[in-house]
Short mmCIF file of the C-alpha atoms (twelve columns), coordinates in Angstrom:
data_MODEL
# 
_entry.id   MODEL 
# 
loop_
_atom_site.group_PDB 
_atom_site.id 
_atom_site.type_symbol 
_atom_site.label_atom_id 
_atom_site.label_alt_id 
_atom_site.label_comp_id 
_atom_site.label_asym_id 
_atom_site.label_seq_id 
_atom_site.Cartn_x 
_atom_site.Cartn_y 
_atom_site.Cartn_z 
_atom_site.pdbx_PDB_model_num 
ATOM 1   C CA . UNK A 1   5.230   -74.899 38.522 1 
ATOM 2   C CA . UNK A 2   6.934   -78.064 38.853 1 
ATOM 3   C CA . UNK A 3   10.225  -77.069 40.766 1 
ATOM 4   C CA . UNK A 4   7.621   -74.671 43.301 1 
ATOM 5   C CA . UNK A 5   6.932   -76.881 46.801 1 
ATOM 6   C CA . UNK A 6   4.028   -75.331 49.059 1 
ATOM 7   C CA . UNK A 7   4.119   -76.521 52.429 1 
ATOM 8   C CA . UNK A 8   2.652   -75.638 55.489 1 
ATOM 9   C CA . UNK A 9   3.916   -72.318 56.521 1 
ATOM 10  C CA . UNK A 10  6.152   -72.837 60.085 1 
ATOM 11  C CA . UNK A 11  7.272   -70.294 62.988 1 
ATOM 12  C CA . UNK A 12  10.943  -71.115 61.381 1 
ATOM 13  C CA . UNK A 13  9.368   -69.510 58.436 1 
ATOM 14  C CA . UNK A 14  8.739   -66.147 60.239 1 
ATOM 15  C CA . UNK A 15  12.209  -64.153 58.552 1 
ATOM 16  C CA . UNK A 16  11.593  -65.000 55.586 1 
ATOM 17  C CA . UNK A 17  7.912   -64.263 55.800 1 
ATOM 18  C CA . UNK A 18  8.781   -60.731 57.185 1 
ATOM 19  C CA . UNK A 19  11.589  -59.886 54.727 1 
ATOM 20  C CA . UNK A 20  8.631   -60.948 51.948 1 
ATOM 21  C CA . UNK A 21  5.462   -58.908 52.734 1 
ATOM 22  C CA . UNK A 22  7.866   -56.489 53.239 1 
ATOM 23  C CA . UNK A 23  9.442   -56.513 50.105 1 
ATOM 24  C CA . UNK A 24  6.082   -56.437 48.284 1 
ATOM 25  C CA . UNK A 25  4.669   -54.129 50.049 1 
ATOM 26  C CA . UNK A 26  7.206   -51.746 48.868 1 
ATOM 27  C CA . UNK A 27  6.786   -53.452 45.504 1 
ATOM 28  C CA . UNK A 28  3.482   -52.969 45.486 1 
ATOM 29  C CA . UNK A 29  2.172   -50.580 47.521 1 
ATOM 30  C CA . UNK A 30  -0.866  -48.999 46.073 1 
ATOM 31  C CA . UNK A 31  -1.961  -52.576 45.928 1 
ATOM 32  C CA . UNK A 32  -2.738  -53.095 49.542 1 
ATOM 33  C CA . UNK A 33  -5.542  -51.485 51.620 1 
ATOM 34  C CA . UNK A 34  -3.037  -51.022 55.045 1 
ATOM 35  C CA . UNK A 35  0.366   -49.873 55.496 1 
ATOM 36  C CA . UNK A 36  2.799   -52.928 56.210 1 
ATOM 37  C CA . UNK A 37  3.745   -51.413 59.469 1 
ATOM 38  C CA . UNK A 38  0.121   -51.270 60.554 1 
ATOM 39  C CA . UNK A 39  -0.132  -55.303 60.990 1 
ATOM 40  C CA . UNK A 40  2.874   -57.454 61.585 1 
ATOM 41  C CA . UNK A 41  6.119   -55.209 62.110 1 
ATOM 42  C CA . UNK A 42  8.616   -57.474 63.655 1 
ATOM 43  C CA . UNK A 43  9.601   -61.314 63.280 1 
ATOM 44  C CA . UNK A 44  8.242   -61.442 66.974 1 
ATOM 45  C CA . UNK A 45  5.048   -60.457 65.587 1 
ATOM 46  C CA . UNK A 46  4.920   -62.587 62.327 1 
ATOM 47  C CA . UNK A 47  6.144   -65.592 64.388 1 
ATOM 48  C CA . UNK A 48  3.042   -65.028 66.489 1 
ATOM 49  C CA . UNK A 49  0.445   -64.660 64.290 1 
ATOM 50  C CA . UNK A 50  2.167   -67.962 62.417 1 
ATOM 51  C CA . UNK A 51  1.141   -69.793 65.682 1 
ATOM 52  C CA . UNK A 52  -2.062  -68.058 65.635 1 
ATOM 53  C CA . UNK A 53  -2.553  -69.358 62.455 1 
ATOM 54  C CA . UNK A 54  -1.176  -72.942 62.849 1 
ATOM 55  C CA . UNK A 55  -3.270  -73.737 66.296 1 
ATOM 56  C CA . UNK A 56  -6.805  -72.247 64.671 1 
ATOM 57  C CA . UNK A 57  -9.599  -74.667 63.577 1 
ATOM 58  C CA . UNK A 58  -10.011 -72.863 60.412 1 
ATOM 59  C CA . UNK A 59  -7.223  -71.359 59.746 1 
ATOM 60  C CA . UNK A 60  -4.180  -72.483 57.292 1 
ATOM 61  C CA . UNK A 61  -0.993  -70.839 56.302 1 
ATOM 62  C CA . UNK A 62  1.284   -72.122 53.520 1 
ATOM 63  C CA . UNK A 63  4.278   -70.654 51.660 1 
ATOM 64  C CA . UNK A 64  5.970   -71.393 47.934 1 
ATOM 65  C CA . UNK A 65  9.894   -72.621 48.404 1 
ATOM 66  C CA . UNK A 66  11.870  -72.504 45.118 1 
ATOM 67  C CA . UNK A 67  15.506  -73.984 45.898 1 
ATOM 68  C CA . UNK A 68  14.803  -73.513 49.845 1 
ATOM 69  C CA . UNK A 69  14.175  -69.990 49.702 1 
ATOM 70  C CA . UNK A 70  10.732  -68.995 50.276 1 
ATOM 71  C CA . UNK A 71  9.315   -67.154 47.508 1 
ATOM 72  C CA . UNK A 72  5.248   -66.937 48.243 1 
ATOM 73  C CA . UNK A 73  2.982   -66.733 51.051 1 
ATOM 74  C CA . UNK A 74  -0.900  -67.456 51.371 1 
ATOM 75  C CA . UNK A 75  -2.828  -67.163 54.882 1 
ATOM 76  C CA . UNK A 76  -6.279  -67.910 55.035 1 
ATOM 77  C CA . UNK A 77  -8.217  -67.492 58.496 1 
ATOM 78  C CA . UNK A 78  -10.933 -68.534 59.803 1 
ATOM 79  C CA . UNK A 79  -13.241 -65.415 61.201 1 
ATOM 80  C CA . UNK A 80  -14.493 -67.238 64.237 1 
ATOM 81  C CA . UNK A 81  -17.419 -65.777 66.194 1 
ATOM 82  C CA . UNK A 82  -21.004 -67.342 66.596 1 
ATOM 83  C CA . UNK A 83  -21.916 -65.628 63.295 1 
ATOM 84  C CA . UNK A 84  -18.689 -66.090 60.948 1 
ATOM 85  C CA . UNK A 85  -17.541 -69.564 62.247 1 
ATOM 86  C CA . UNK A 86  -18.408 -71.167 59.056 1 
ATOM 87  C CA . UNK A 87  -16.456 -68.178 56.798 1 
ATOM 88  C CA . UNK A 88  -12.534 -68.075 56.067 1 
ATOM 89  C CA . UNK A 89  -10.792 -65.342 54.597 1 
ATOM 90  C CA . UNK A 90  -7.803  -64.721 52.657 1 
ATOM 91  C CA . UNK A 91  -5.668  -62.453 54.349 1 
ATOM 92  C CA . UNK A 92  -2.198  -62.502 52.929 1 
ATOM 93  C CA . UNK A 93  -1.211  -64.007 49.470 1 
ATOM 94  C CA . UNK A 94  1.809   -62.682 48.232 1 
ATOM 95  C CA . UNK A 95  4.583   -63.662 45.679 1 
ATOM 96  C CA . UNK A 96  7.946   -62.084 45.765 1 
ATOM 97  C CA . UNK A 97  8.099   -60.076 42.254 1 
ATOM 98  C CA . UNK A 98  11.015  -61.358 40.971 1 
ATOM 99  C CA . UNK A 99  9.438   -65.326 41.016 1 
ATOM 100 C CA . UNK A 100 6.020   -63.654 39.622 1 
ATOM 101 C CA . UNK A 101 4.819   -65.511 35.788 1 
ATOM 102 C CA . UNK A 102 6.340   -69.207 37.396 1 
ATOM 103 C CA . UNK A 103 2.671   -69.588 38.870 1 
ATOM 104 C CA . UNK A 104 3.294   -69.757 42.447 1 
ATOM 105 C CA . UNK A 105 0.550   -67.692 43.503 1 
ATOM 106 C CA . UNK A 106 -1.626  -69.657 41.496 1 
ATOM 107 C CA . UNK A 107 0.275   -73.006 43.413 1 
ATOM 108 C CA . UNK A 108 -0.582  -71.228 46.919 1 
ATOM 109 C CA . UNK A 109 -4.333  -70.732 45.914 1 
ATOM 110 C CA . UNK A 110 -4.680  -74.040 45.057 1 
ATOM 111 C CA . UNK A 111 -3.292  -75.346 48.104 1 
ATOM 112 C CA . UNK A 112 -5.384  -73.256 49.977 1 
ATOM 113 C CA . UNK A 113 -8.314  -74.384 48.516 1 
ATOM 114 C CA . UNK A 114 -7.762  -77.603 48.800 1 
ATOM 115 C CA . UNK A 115 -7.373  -77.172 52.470 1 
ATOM 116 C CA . UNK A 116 -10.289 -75.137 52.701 1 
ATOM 117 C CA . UNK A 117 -12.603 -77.933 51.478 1 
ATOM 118 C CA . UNK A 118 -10.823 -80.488 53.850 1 
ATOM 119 C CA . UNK A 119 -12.940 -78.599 56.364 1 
ATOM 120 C CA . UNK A 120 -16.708 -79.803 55.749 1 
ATOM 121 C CA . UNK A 121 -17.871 -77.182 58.078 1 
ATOM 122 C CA . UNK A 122 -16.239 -74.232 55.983 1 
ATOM 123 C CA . UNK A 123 -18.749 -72.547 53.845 1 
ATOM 124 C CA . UNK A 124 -17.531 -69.933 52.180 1 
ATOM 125 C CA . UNK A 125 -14.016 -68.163 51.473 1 
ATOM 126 C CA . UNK A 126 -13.412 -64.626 50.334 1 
ATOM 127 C CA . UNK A 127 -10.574 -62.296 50.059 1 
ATOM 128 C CA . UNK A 128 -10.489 -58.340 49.326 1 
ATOM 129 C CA . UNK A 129 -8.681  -57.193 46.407 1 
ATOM 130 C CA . UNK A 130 -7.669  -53.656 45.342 1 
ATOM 131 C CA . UNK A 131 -9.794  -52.892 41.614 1 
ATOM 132 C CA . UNK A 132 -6.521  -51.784 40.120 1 
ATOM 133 C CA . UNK A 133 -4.544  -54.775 41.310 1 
ATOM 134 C CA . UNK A 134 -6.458  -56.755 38.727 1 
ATOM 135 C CA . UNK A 135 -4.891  -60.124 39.258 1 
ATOM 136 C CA . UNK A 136 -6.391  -61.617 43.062 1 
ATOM 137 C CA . UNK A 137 -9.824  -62.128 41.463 1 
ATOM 138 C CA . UNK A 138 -8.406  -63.489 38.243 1 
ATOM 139 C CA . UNK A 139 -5.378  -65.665 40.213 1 
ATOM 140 C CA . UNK A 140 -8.322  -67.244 42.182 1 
ATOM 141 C CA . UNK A 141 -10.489 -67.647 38.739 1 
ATOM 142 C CA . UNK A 142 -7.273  -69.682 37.363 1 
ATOM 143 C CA . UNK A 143 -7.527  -71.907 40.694 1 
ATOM 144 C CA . UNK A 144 -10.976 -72.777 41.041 1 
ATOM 145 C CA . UNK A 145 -11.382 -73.348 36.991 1 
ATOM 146 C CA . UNK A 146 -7.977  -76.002 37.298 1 
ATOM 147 C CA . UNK A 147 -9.892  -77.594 40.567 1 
ATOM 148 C CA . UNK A 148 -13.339 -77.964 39.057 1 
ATOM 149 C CA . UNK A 149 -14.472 -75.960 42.386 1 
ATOM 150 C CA . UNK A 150 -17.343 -73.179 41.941 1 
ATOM 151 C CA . UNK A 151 -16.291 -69.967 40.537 1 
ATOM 152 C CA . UNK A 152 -15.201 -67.108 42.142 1 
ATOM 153 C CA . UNK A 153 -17.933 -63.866 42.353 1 
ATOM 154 C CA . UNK A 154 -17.543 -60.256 43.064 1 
ATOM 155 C CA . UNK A 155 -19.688 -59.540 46.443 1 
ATOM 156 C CA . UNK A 156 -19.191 -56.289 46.404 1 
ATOM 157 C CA . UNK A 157 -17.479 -53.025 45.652 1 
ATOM 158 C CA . UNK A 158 -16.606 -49.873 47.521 1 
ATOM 159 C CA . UNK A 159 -16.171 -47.091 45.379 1 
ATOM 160 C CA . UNK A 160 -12.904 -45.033 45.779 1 
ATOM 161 C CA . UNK A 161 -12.126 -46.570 49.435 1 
ATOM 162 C CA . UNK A 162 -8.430  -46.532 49.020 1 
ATOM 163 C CA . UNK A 163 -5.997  -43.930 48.538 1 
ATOM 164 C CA . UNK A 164 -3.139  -44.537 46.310 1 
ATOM 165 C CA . UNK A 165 0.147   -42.770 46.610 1 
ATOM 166 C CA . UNK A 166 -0.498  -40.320 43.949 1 
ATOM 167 C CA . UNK A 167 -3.551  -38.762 45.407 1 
ATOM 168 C CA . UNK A 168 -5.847  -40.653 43.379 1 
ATOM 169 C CA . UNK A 169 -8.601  -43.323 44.498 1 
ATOM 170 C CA . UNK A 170 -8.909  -46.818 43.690 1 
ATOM 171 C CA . UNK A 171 -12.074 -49.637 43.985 1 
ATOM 172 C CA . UNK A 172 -12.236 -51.915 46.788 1 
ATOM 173 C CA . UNK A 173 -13.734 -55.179 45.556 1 
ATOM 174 C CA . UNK A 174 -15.251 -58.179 47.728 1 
ATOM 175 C CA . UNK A 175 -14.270 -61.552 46.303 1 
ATOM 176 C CA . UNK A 176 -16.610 -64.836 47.205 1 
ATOM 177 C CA . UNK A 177 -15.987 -68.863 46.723 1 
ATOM 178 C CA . UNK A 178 -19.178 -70.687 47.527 1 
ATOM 179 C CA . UNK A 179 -17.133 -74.315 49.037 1 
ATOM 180 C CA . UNK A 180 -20.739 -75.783 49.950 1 
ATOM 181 C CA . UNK A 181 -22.152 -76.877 46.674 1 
ATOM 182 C CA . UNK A 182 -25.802 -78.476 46.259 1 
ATOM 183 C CA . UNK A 183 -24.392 -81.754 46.690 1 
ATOM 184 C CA . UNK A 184 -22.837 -80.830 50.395 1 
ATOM 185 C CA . UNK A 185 -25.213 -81.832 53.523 1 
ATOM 186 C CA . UNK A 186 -26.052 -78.389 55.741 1 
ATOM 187 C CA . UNK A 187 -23.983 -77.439 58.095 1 
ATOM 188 C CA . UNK A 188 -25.204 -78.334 61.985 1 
# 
């Protein structure tokens, strides 16, 4: 993990973003609950949402460089809203396959983290994760247990809510951090 730098992801980042949830996507399709082309289908459009990203409160976007090519992406937003203001979600970590096993994603998460508790009035982060694409939860497990932060716990599960490729159905699991622990003041 030692030759991986995560930085804060940029809008000169937005190629390179592109060509990589592109190129897992296609790696990993059945892995993924939309289609690539239903959310960010241009560098126009990643370039935006990378501003989105940068100018919200609660949001944060890094990616992994290895030898200035940018191997790894994470995006975690805030939700906003009266309601959700004190939630963040992880929307988009990805890892191009051929740099998977040299922890990056497990780099990103940490990073992420670490940003997420920099924001006192963040309570809680959670991500989705397709059941058969076992390793979110357990990438996030790896994170949290090397940052002494709460664990990670399954909220919830839909039952064959996905459709993979081959016809088949596949679990749709709910993944919470807790970033408030009994020590933090309540939020205002």
């Amino acid at each position: 993990m030692s030759n991986i730098e995560i930085r804060p992801v940029s809008p000169r980042d937005a190629q390179c973003v592109l060509r990589l949830h592109k190129m897992v996507h296609v790696s990993d399709n059945q892995n993924f609950t939309i289609d690539h082309t239903e959310y960010c289908q241009t560098k126009q459009s990643i370039k935006m949402w990378i501003y989105r990203v940068i100018r919200a409160r609660a949001s944060h976007g890094f990616v992994a460089v290895i030898n200035k090519k940018v191997i790894g992406t994470i995006f975690v937003e805030g939700l906003g809203g009266q309601k959700t203001s004190e939630v963040c979600e992880v929307t988009m970590l990805s890892v191009d396959p051929e740099y998977r096993g040299q922890s990056a994603g497990l780099a990103l998460m940490e990073r992420a983290l670490s940003a997420c508790n920099e924001n006192k009035y963040l309570r809680k982060l959670y991500g989705r994760a397709v059941e058969s694409n076992g390793a979110p939860p357990y990438l996030c497990q790896k994170a949290i247990s090397s940052l002494s932060m709460p664990p990670i716990k399954l909220e919830g599960t839909m039952i064959d809510y996905i459709k993979n490729n081959d016809g088949t159905f596949s679990n749709y699991c709910i993944w919470g951090i807790d970033l408030l622990t009994s020590d933090d003041s309540t939020l205002s």
